Coordinates of C-alpha atoms in Angstrom, one line a residue:
Chain Q
M293 CA -45.2 71.3 149.3
A294 CA -45.7 72.8 145.9
K295 CA -47.2 76.2 146.0
K296 CA -50.8 76.4 144.9
P297 CA -51.2 78.4 141.7
A298 CA -53.1 81.6 142.2
E299 CA -56.8 80.9 141.8
K300 CA -58.1 82.1 138.5
P301 CA -61.5 83.7 138.6
A302 CA -64.1 81.4 137.3
V303 CA -65.2 82.0 133.8
D304 CA -68.8 81.2 132.9
L305 CA -69.2 81.4 129.1
N306 CA -72.9 80.7 129.4
F307 CA -73.3 83.9 131.4
I308 CA -74.2 86.1 128.4
D309 CA -76.9 83.7 127.3
E310 CA -78.3 83.7 130.8
V311 CA -78.5 87.5 130.8
I312 CA -80.2 87.5 127.4
R313 CA -82.7 84.9 128.6
Q314 CA -83.7 86.9 131.6
T315 CA -84.2 90.1 129.7
P316 CA -87.7 90.3 128.2
G317 CA -87.9 90.9 124.5
D318 CA -84.8 91.0 122.2
S319 CA -82.0 92.5 124.2
R320 CA -79.6 92.4 121.2
L321 CA -76.7 92.1 123.6
K322 CA -74.6 90.0 121.2
N323 CA -74.9 92.8 118.6
C324 CA -72.7 95.1 120.8
I325 CA -69.8 96.3 118.7
Q326 CA -67.9 97.9 121.7
C327 CA -68.1 101.4 120.2
G328 CA -68.5 103.0 123.7
T329 CA -71.3 105.3 122.8
C330 CA -73.1 104.1 125.9
S331 CA -70.2 104.9 128.2
A332 CA -69.8 108.3 126.7
S333 CA -73.5 109.1 127.0
C334 CA -73.8 107.9 130.6
P335 CA -74.2 110.8 133.1
Y336 CA -72.7 108.6 135.9
G337 CA -70.3 106.5 133.9
I338 CA -67.4 108.2 135.7
E339 CA -68.7 107.0 139.0
M340 CA -69.0 103.4 137.9
D341 CA -66.3 100.8 138.5
Y342 CA -66.7 99.5 134.9
S343 CA -68.2 101.6 132.1
P344 CA -71.3 100.1 130.4
R345 CA -69.2 99.2 127.4
R346 CA -66.6 97.4 129.5
L347 CA -69.3 95.6 131.5
F348 CA -70.7 94.2 128.3
A349 CA -67.3 93.0 127.2
M350 CA -66.9 91.3 130.6
T351 CA -70.3 89.8 130.3
R352 CA -69.3 88.3 126.9
A353 CA -66.1 87.1 128.4
G354 CA -68.0 85.2 131.1
M355 CA -66.7 87.3 134.0
K356 CA -69.9 86.6 135.9
E357 CA -68.6 87.3 139.4
Q358 CA -67.0 90.6 138.6
V359 CA -70.1 91.7 136.6
L360 CA -72.5 90.8 139.3
T361 CA -70.6 92.5 142.1
S362 CA -70.0 95.7 140.1
N363 CA -71.7 98.9 141.1
T364 CA -72.4 99.8 137.4
P365 CA -76.0 98.5 137.2
W366 CA -76.8 100.0 140.5
F367 CA -75.5 103.4 139.5
C368 CA -77.6 103.4 136.3
V369 CA -80.3 106.0 136.8
S370 CA -82.3 104.6 133.9
C371 CA -82.1 107.8 131.8
Y372 CA -82.0 105.9 128.5
Y373 CA -79.5 108.1 126.8
C374 CA -77.4 105.0 126.0
M375 CA -80.4 103.2 124.5
A376 CA -81.4 106.2 122.4
R377 CA -77.9 106.5 121.0
C378 CA -76.8 102.9 120.6
P379 CA -76.0 102.3 116.9
Q380 CA -76.8 98.6 117.4
K381 CA -80.0 99.2 119.3
V382 CA -78.8 97.1 122.2
K383 CA -81.4 97.4 125.1
I384 CA -78.7 98.6 127.5
T385 CA -80.9 99.9 130.3
D386 CA -83.1 96.8 130.2
I387 CA -79.9 94.7 130.5
M388 CA -78.8 96.8 133.5
Y389 CA -82.0 95.9 135.2
T390 CA -81.5 92.3 134.4
L391 CA -78.0 92.4 136.0
K392 CA -79.4 94.0 139.1
R393 CA -82.0 91.3 139.4
M394 CA -79.4 88.6 138.9
A395 CA -77.1 90.1 141.5
T396 CA -80.0 90.3 143.9
K397 CA -80.9 86.6 143.3
A398 CA -77.3 85.5 143.6
G399 CA -76.9 87.6 146.8
T400 CA -73.8 89.3 145.3
N401 CA -75.3 92.8 145.8
R402 CA -74.0 93.2 149.3
T403 CA -70.7 95.1 148.8
S404 CA -70.1 98.3 150.5
E405 CA -69.3 100.1 147.2
L406 CA -72.9 100.0 146.3
E407 CA -73.7 102.7 148.8
G408 CA -76.8 100.9 150.0
A409 CA -78.5 101.1 146.5
P410 CA -79.9 97.5 146.7
E411 CA -81.2 98.2 150.2
F412 CA -82.8 101.4 149.1
S413 CA -84.7 99.3 146.5
E414 CA -85.6 96.8 149.2
T415 CA -86.9 99.3 151.7
F416 CA -88.9 100.9 148.9
T417 CA -90.5 97.7 147.8
D418 CA -91.2 96.7 151.5
F419 CA -93.3 99.8 152.0
V420 CA -95.2 99.3 148.7
E421 CA -95.9 95.7 149.7
S422 CA -97.3 96.8 153.1
Y423 CA -99.4 99.7 151.9
G424 CA -99.6 99.7 148.1
R425 CA -98.1 103.1 147.9
N426 CA -94.8 104.7 148.3
F427 CA -94.2 106.3 151.8
E428 CA -91.5 108.9 151.4
L429 CA -91.0 109.7 155.1
G430 CA -90.8 106.1 156.1
L431 CA -88.4 105.4 153.2
A432 CA -86.2 108.3 154.2
I433 CA -86.1 107.3 157.9
H434 CA -85.6 103.6 157.4
F435 CA -83.0 103.8 154.6
L436 CA -81.1 106.9 155.5
L437 CA -80.8 106.3 159.2
R438 CA -79.2 103.0 158.4
Y439 CA -76.9 103.9 155.5
H440 CA -76.4 107.6 155.5
P441 CA -77.1 108.9 159.0
L442 CA -75.6 112.3 158.2
V443 CA -78.1 112.8 155.3
A444 CA -80.9 111.6 157.6
M445 CA -80.0 114.3 160.1
K446 CA -80.0 117.0 157.5
L447 CA -83.4 115.7 156.2
S448 CA -84.9 115.7 159.7
T449 CA -83.7 119.2 160.4
S450 CA -84.1 121.5 157.4
L451 CA -85.4 119.7 154.3
G452 CA -87.9 117.4 156.0
V453 CA -89.3 120.1 158.1
N454 CA -89.7 122.4 155.2
L455 CA -91.5 119.7 153.2
L456 CA -93.8 119.1 156.1
K457 CA -94.5 122.8 156.5
K458 CA -95.3 123.2 152.8
G459 CA -97.7 120.2 153.0
R460 CA -95.5 118.1 150.7
M461 CA -94.8 115.2 152.9
A462 CA -97.2 112.9 154.7
L463 CA -96.6 111.7 158.3
K464 CA -98.6 108.5 157.8
P465 CA -98.6 106.1 154.8
D466 CA -101.6 105.9 152.5
R467 CA -103.0 102.5 152.3
I468 CA -104.9 101.3 149.3
K469 CA -108.2 99.5 149.8
G470 CA -107.2 96.4 147.9
I471 CA -104.0 95.8 149.8
K472 CA -105.0 92.2 150.4
Q473 CA -105.6 91.7 146.7
L474 CA -102.3 93.3 145.8
R475 CA -100.4 91.1 148.3
A476 CA -102.0 88.0 146.9
I477 CA -100.9 89.0 143.4
L478 CA -97.4 89.8 144.5
E479 CA -97.1 86.6 146.5
K480 CA -98.1 84.6 143.5
A481 CA -95.7 86.5 141.3
K482 CA -92.9 85.7 143.6
E483 CA -93.9 82.1 143.8
L484 CA -93.9 81.9 140.0
G485 CA -90.8 84.0 139.5
G486 CA -88.4 81.5 141.0
N487 CA -85.1 82.5 139.7
Q488 CA -86.1 84.9 137.0
Chain P
M216 CA -111.8 114.6 125.7
K217 CA -112.0 111.7 128.2
Y218 CA -109.1 109.8 129.6
R219 CA -108.3 107.3 132.3
Y220 CA -105.9 108.8 134.7
F221 CA -103.1 107.3 136.8
P222 CA -101.7 110.0 139.1
G223 CA -99.0 108.1 140.9
C224 CA -97.8 108.4 144.6
S225 CA -95.8 111.7 144.1
M226 CA -98.9 113.6 143.1
E227 CA -100.5 112.9 146.5
H228 CA -97.7 114.5 148.5
N229 CA -94.4 115.9 147.3
A230 CA -95.9 117.0 143.9
I231 CA -99.2 118.1 145.4
T232 CA -98.9 121.4 143.5
Y233 CA -98.7 119.5 140.2
H234 CA -101.9 117.6 141.2
E235 CA -103.7 120.9 142.1
S236 CA -102.6 122.8 139.1
L237 CA -103.3 119.9 136.7
S238 CA -106.8 119.5 138.1
A239 CA -107.5 123.2 137.6
V240 CA -106.1 123.3 134.1
V241 CA -108.0 120.2 132.9
K242 CA -111.3 121.7 134.2
K243 CA -110.6 124.8 132.2
L244 CA -109.7 123.0 129.0
G245 CA -112.7 120.6 129.2
I246 CA -110.6 117.4 129.7
E247 CA -112.3 114.7 131.7
L248 CA -109.9 112.5 133.7
T249 CA -111.3 109.4 135.5
E250 CA -108.9 108.2 138.1
I251 CA -108.1 104.5 138.1
E252 CA -109.9 103.0 141.1
D253 CA -107.6 102.1 144.0
W254 CA -104.4 102.3 142.0
S255 CA -101.2 101.3 143.6
C256 CA -97.6 102.5 143.3
C257 CA -95.9 101.9 139.9
G258 CA -92.9 100.4 141.6
A259 CA -90.5 103.2 140.6
K260 CA -87.1 101.9 139.6
E261 CA -87.0 99.7 142.6
F262 CA -89.3 96.8 141.8
F263 CA -87.7 96.3 138.4
S264 CA -84.3 96.2 140.1
L265 CA -85.2 93.3 142.4
D266 CA -87.8 91.0 140.8
L267 CA -89.2 91.2 137.3
L268 CA -92.4 89.3 137.8
S269 CA -93.5 91.2 140.9
A270 CA -92.7 94.5 139.2
C271 CA -94.8 93.6 136.2
S272 CA -97.6 92.2 138.4
L273 CA -97.7 95.4 140.4
V274 CA -98.0 97.6 137.3
G275 CA -100.1 95.0 135.7
R276 CA -102.7 95.4 138.4
N277 CA -103.0 99.0 137.5
L278 CA -103.2 98.3 133.8
A279 CA -105.8 95.6 134.4
I280 CA -108.0 97.9 136.5
A281 CA -107.7 100.6 133.9
S282 CA -108.7 98.3 131.1
T283 CA -112.0 97.4 132.8
M284 CA -113.2 101.0 133.0
G285 CA -115.6 101.0 130.1
E286 CA -115.1 101.3 126.4
E287 CA -114.9 105.1 126.0
S288 CA -111.2 105.6 125.8
H289 CA -108.2 103.4 126.0
D290 CA -105.8 106.2 126.6
L291 CA -104.3 106.0 130.0
V292 CA -102.8 109.3 131.1
T293 CA -100.2 109.9 133.7
P294 CA -98.4 113.2 134.7
C295 CA -95.4 111.4 136.2
S296 CA -92.5 110.5 134.0
A297 CA -91.5 107.4 136.1
C298 CA -95.1 106.1 136.2
Y299 CA -95.2 106.7 132.5
L300 CA -92.0 104.7 131.9
N301 CA -93.2 101.7 134.1
L302 CA -96.6 101.5 132.5
V303 CA -95.1 101.6 129.0
K304 CA -92.4 99.1 129.9
T305 CA -94.7 96.6 131.5
D306 CA -97.1 96.7 128.6
Y307 CA -94.2 96.2 126.2
Y308 CA -92.6 93.4 128.2
M309 CA -95.9 91.6 128.4
A310 CA -96.4 92.0 124.7
T311 CA -92.9 90.7 123.7
S312 CA -92.5 87.9 126.2
E313 CA -95.3 85.3 126.1
E314 CA -93.9 83.5 129.1
L315 CA -93.9 86.7 131.2
N316 CA -97.4 87.6 129.9
E317 CA -98.7 84.2 131.0
K318 CA -97.1 84.4 134.4
V319 CA -98.2 88.0 135.1
N320 CA -101.8 87.0 134.3
I321 CA -101.6 83.9 136.6
A322 CA -100.5 86.3 139.3
L323 CA -103.2 88.8 138.5
A324 CA -105.8 86.0 138.5
E325 CA -105.2 85.8 142.3
G326 CA -106.8 89.2 142.5
E327 CA -109.5 88.3 139.9
L328 CA -107.9 90.5 137.3
N329 CA -106.3 90.0 133.9
Y330 CA -104.7 92.3 131.3
K331 CA -104.1 91.8 127.6
P332 CA -101.0 93.7 126.5
G333 CA -101.7 96.5 124.1
T334 CA -105.2 97.2 125.5
M335 CA -104.2 100.5 127.0
K336 CA -102.4 103.3 125.2
I337 CA -100.1 105.0 127.8
R338 CA -99.5 108.7 127.4
H339 CA -97.9 111.5 129.4
F340 CA -100.1 114.4 130.2
L341 CA -97.9 116.9 128.3
D342 CA -98.6 114.7 125.2
I343 CA -102.3 115.2 125.8
I344 CA -102.0 119.0 126.1
V345 CA -99.9 119.5 123.0
N346 CA -101.3 116.9 120.7
D347 CA -105.0 116.4 121.7
V348 CA -105.9 119.7 123.2
G349 CA -103.6 121.5 120.9
Y350 CA -101.7 124.8 121.1
D351 CA -104.7 126.8 119.7
L352 CA -107.1 125.9 122.4
V353 CA -104.5 126.6 125.0
E354 CA -103.8 130.0 123.5
A355 CA -107.6 130.7 123.5
H356 CA -107.6 130.4 127.3
V357 CA -104.6 132.6 127.9
K358 CA -105.7 135.8 129.8
K359 CA -102.5 136.9 131.4
P360 CA -99.6 136.0 129.1
L361 CA -96.4 135.4 131.0
Y362 CA -94.6 138.2 129.1
S363 CA -90.9 138.7 130.0
L364 CA -90.7 135.6 132.2
K365 CA -87.6 133.7 131.1
V366 CA -88.3 130.0 131.2
A367 CA -85.9 127.0 130.8
P368 CA -87.9 124.1 129.6
Y369 CA -86.8 120.9 131.4
Y370 CA -88.1 117.6 130.0
G371 CA -85.9 115.1 131.9
C372 CA -85.3 111.6 130.6
L373 CA -88.3 109.4 130.6
V374 CA -90.9 111.2 128.6
S375 CA -88.3 111.9 125.9
R376 CA -86.9 108.4 126.0
P377 CA -89.4 105.9 127.3
G378 CA -87.1 103.1 126.1
S379 CA -89.6 100.5 125.1
S380 CA -91.6 102.8 122.8
E381 CA -91.2 105.8 120.7
S382 CA -91.7 109.2 122.3
Y383 CA -94.2 111.6 120.7
D384 CA -91.3 114.1 120.6
D385 CA -87.6 114.0 119.8
P386 CA -85.6 111.8 122.3
E387 CA -82.8 114.4 122.7
H388 CA -84.1 117.7 121.4
P389 CA -87.8 117.8 122.2
T390 CA -89.6 121.1 121.5
S391 CA -93.2 120.5 122.5
L392 CA -92.8 122.1 126.0
D393 CA -90.8 125.0 124.4
K394 CA -93.7 125.8 122.1
L395 CA -96.3 125.4 124.8
M396 CA -94.4 128.0 127.0
R397 CA -94.2 130.4 124.1
I398 CA -97.9 130.0 123.5
I399 CA -98.6 131.2 127.0
G400 CA -96.4 134.2 126.5
A401 CA -93.2 133.1 128.2
D402 CA -89.8 133.9 126.9
V403 CA -88.2 130.5 126.3
V404 CA -84.5 130.4 126.8
N405 CA -82.1 128.0 125.3
Y406 CA -81.6 125.1 127.7
P407 CA -79.0 122.6 126.4
L408 CA -79.5 120.2 129.3
K409 CA -83.2 119.9 128.7
T410 CA -83.2 116.1 128.5
Q411 CA -80.4 115.4 131.0
C412 CA -80.9 113.3 134.1
C413 CA -82.1 115.1 137.3
S414 CA -79.9 112.7 139.3
A415 CA -83.0 110.5 140.2
H416 CA -82.2 108.3 143.2
M417 CA -78.6 109.5 143.3
T418 CA -79.5 112.1 145.8
Q419 CA -80.5 109.2 148.1
I420 CA -77.7 106.7 147.6
K421 CA -74.7 109.0 146.8
E422 CA -75.6 112.5 147.5
D423 CA -72.4 114.2 146.3
V424 CA -72.8 112.6 142.9
G425 CA -76.4 113.7 142.7
L426 CA -75.6 117.3 143.8
K427 CA -72.9 117.5 141.0
M428 CA -75.6 116.9 138.4
I429 CA -78.1 119.2 139.9
H430 CA -75.4 121.9 140.0
L431 CA -74.8 121.5 136.3
L432 CA -78.5 121.7 135.6
L433 CA -78.9 124.9 137.6
Q434 CA -75.8 126.4 136.2
A435 CA -76.9 125.9 132.6
A436 CA -80.3 127.5 133.4
E437 CA -78.6 130.5 135.0
E438 CA -76.1 130.9 132.3
N439 CA -78.9 131.1 129.8
G440 CA -80.7 133.7 131.9
A441 CA -83.6 131.6 133.1
D442 CA -85.9 133.0 135.8
V443 CA -87.6 129.7 136.4
I444 CA -87.1 126.1 135.3
V445 CA -90.3 124.4 134.2
T446 CA -90.7 120.6 134.6
I447 CA -93.0 117.9 133.6
C448 CA -92.0 115.3 136.3
P449 CA -92.3 115.2 140.1
M450 CA -88.9 113.7 140.5
C451 CA -87.2 116.4 138.5
Q452 CA -89.0 119.1 140.4
F453 CA -88.2 117.5 143.8
N454 CA -84.5 117.1 143.1
L455 CA -83.9 120.5 141.7
D456 CA -86.1 122.3 144.3
A457 CA -85.3 120.4 147.5
Y458 CA -81.5 120.1 146.9
Q459 CA -80.9 123.6 145.5
K460 CA -79.9 124.8 149.0
S461 CA -77.4 121.9 149.4
V462 CA -76.0 122.6 146.0
N463 CA -75.4 126.3 147.0
K464 CA -73.7 125.2 150.1
K465 CA -71.5 122.6 148.5
F466 CA -70.4 124.6 145.5
G467 CA -70.5 128.1 147.0
T468 CA -73.0 129.2 144.5
N469 CA -76.0 131.4 145.0
F470 CA -78.7 129.9 142.7
H471 CA -82.2 131.0 143.3
I472 CA -84.1 129.3 140.5
P473 CA -87.6 128.2 141.3
I474 CA -88.7 124.9 139.8
L475 CA -92.4 124.9 138.7
F476 CA -94.6 122.5 136.9
F477 CA -95.8 123.4 133.4
T478 CA -99.4 123.1 134.6
Q479 CA -98.7 125.8 137.2
L480 CA -97.4 128.2 134.5
M481 CA -100.4 127.4 132.4
G482 CA -102.7 128.1 135.3
L483 CA -100.9 131.4 135.9
A484 CA -101.4 132.4 132.3
F485 CA -105.1 131.4 132.5
D486 CA -105.3 133.9 135.4
M487 CA -106.0 131.3 138.0
G488 CA -105.3 132.0 141.7
E489 CA -104.7 129.8 144.7
E490 CA -105.8 126.6 143.0
I491 CA -102.5 126.2 141.2
G492 CA -100.5 125.7 144.3
L493 CA -97.9 128.4 144.0
G494 CA -96.0 129.1 147.2
R495 CA -95.3 125.5 148.1
E496 CA -92.1 125.3 146.3
L497 CA -89.0 125.3 148.5
V498 CA -87.2 127.8 146.3
D499 CA -89.7 130.6 146.4
A500 CA -91.0 131.6 143.0
S501 CA -92.5 135.0 143.8
F502 CA -89.4 137.0 143.0
S503 CA -89.2 135.4 139.6
L504 CA -92.9 135.7 138.9
D505 CA -92.8 139.4 139.7
K506 CA -90.8 139.8 136.5
I507 CA -93.9 139.1 134.4
T508 CA -95.0 142.3 132.6
A509 CA -98.4 143.3 131.3
E510 CA -97.0 144.2 127.9
P511 CA -94.8 142.1 125.7
P512 CA -91.2 143.1 126.1
E513 CA -89.7 145.2 123.3
K514 CA -87.8 142.9 121.1
E515 CA -84.1 143.5 121.4
K516 CA -82.4 143.3 118.1
P517 CA -80.0 140.5 118.3
A518 CA -76.5 141.9 118.5
R519 CA -74.9 140.9 115.3
A520 CA -71.2 140.7 114.9
K521 CA -69.7 143.5 112.8
R522 CA -69.7 142.4 109.3
T523 CA -66.3 141.8 107.9
E524 CA -65.8 141.5 104.2
I525 CA -64.2 138.4 102.9
P526 CA -60.6 139.4 102.2
M527 CA -60.2 139.8 98.5
P528 CA -57.0 140.5 96.6
L529 CA -56.8 144.2 95.8
S530 CA -56.9 145.2 92.2
L531 CA -54.2 147.3 90.8
G532 CA -54.2 150.8 92.0
E533 CA -56.9 150.2 94.6
E534 CA -56.3 151.4 98.0
E535 CA -57.4 149.6 101.1

């Protein structure tokens, strides 16, 4: 039997247009000249599996799968240095958010290299959807116990106790009065959002 | 001066000292802040990372409520850099994408609300202090100038670079906070990392990476002789304050640099007491604040390098 040729990763040349379509406003992604100013400006570029410049080259080359499983967008801290410096005024940070959302919708944000970043976002949004406000202690317990138990232990011993002592952490979540209204709004938003 | 006010979740708990000192300072300066009724979280980075329409609807609800609060002022003020970014971003996204604007308003209609992008002008509280109140009025209230206190002004990312709109100051080399600190008597040191990231959520998802950045920020402050770092953002304060101990442990350093909000230092210069929330920082500030002197420090003459003449060819018969 003839050996099967190694499977080439699928190329999706429409990927870049999809990214542009899902980014509000003019993302200017196609204006990228690959100068690398973004990568050099990024405080966490060194921790990413592809630098922002490289990620955009891959996006243009249609390497959808690699782009959407990359940790790059999840390690973006949204500091906007790249956007302030980009000579082509590409909306880099906005595009990173788009890629995170696309990875979430495609379910490709579940690799261990992401250090639980997507789950952190999910835990955070769950609390806000339940109470209307962020609940730090709940977030720390839920997220850290699951993904970074060692950090959770440290928090519960020194840092957490100190914050409580100083009156800087609440034991119970604050709930807004209009939580029903907020939930109705968010439910509708999700219904309308579909794949965007 | 009347404004609508969006405090954000951090102000209620981990940045409670920011809330307290801000409230005391606005009272003194005659600023009237009306809190948006029943506001909700701004979504931080997290909503925008998962679902665009819910993120914009969450923020849109706050903008919509703010826009119904009478005609007096359309300036919406927030002291939190992340809230500032999200409010600015949502307003901008809705203004540039008609489809998004329409859908957000359909969602808001479920809660009997609507928002027309551009209605609110979103501003950070520091912007209000330096541009509306002005340095002169601040100076007029100074009773105990913070003489001799060496302050590193730390702006962080989002007020300097809100992304979707122009900052009122320079995106990489802002000076408004420097000037404000000088006005209240402090000795502002050079702080080259003043607009660098505080490591944001990195401390949660990849602690060692986050600590590396915090180490750099503290090191730069110490190298420049800072007694305190002054911040304008709850997240920056939290990361540098709460993780300073971990940084010392990890890097074998011995940093003891308290992280205070600019409103706390303003309150201190206005001779306010307990109401500015000092003592609730995890890295105790009392040692640094004891350095404040009653008289301005004698100005040291900057040491100047010995002047060396430009080497010139000697003329005939001239001796060196």
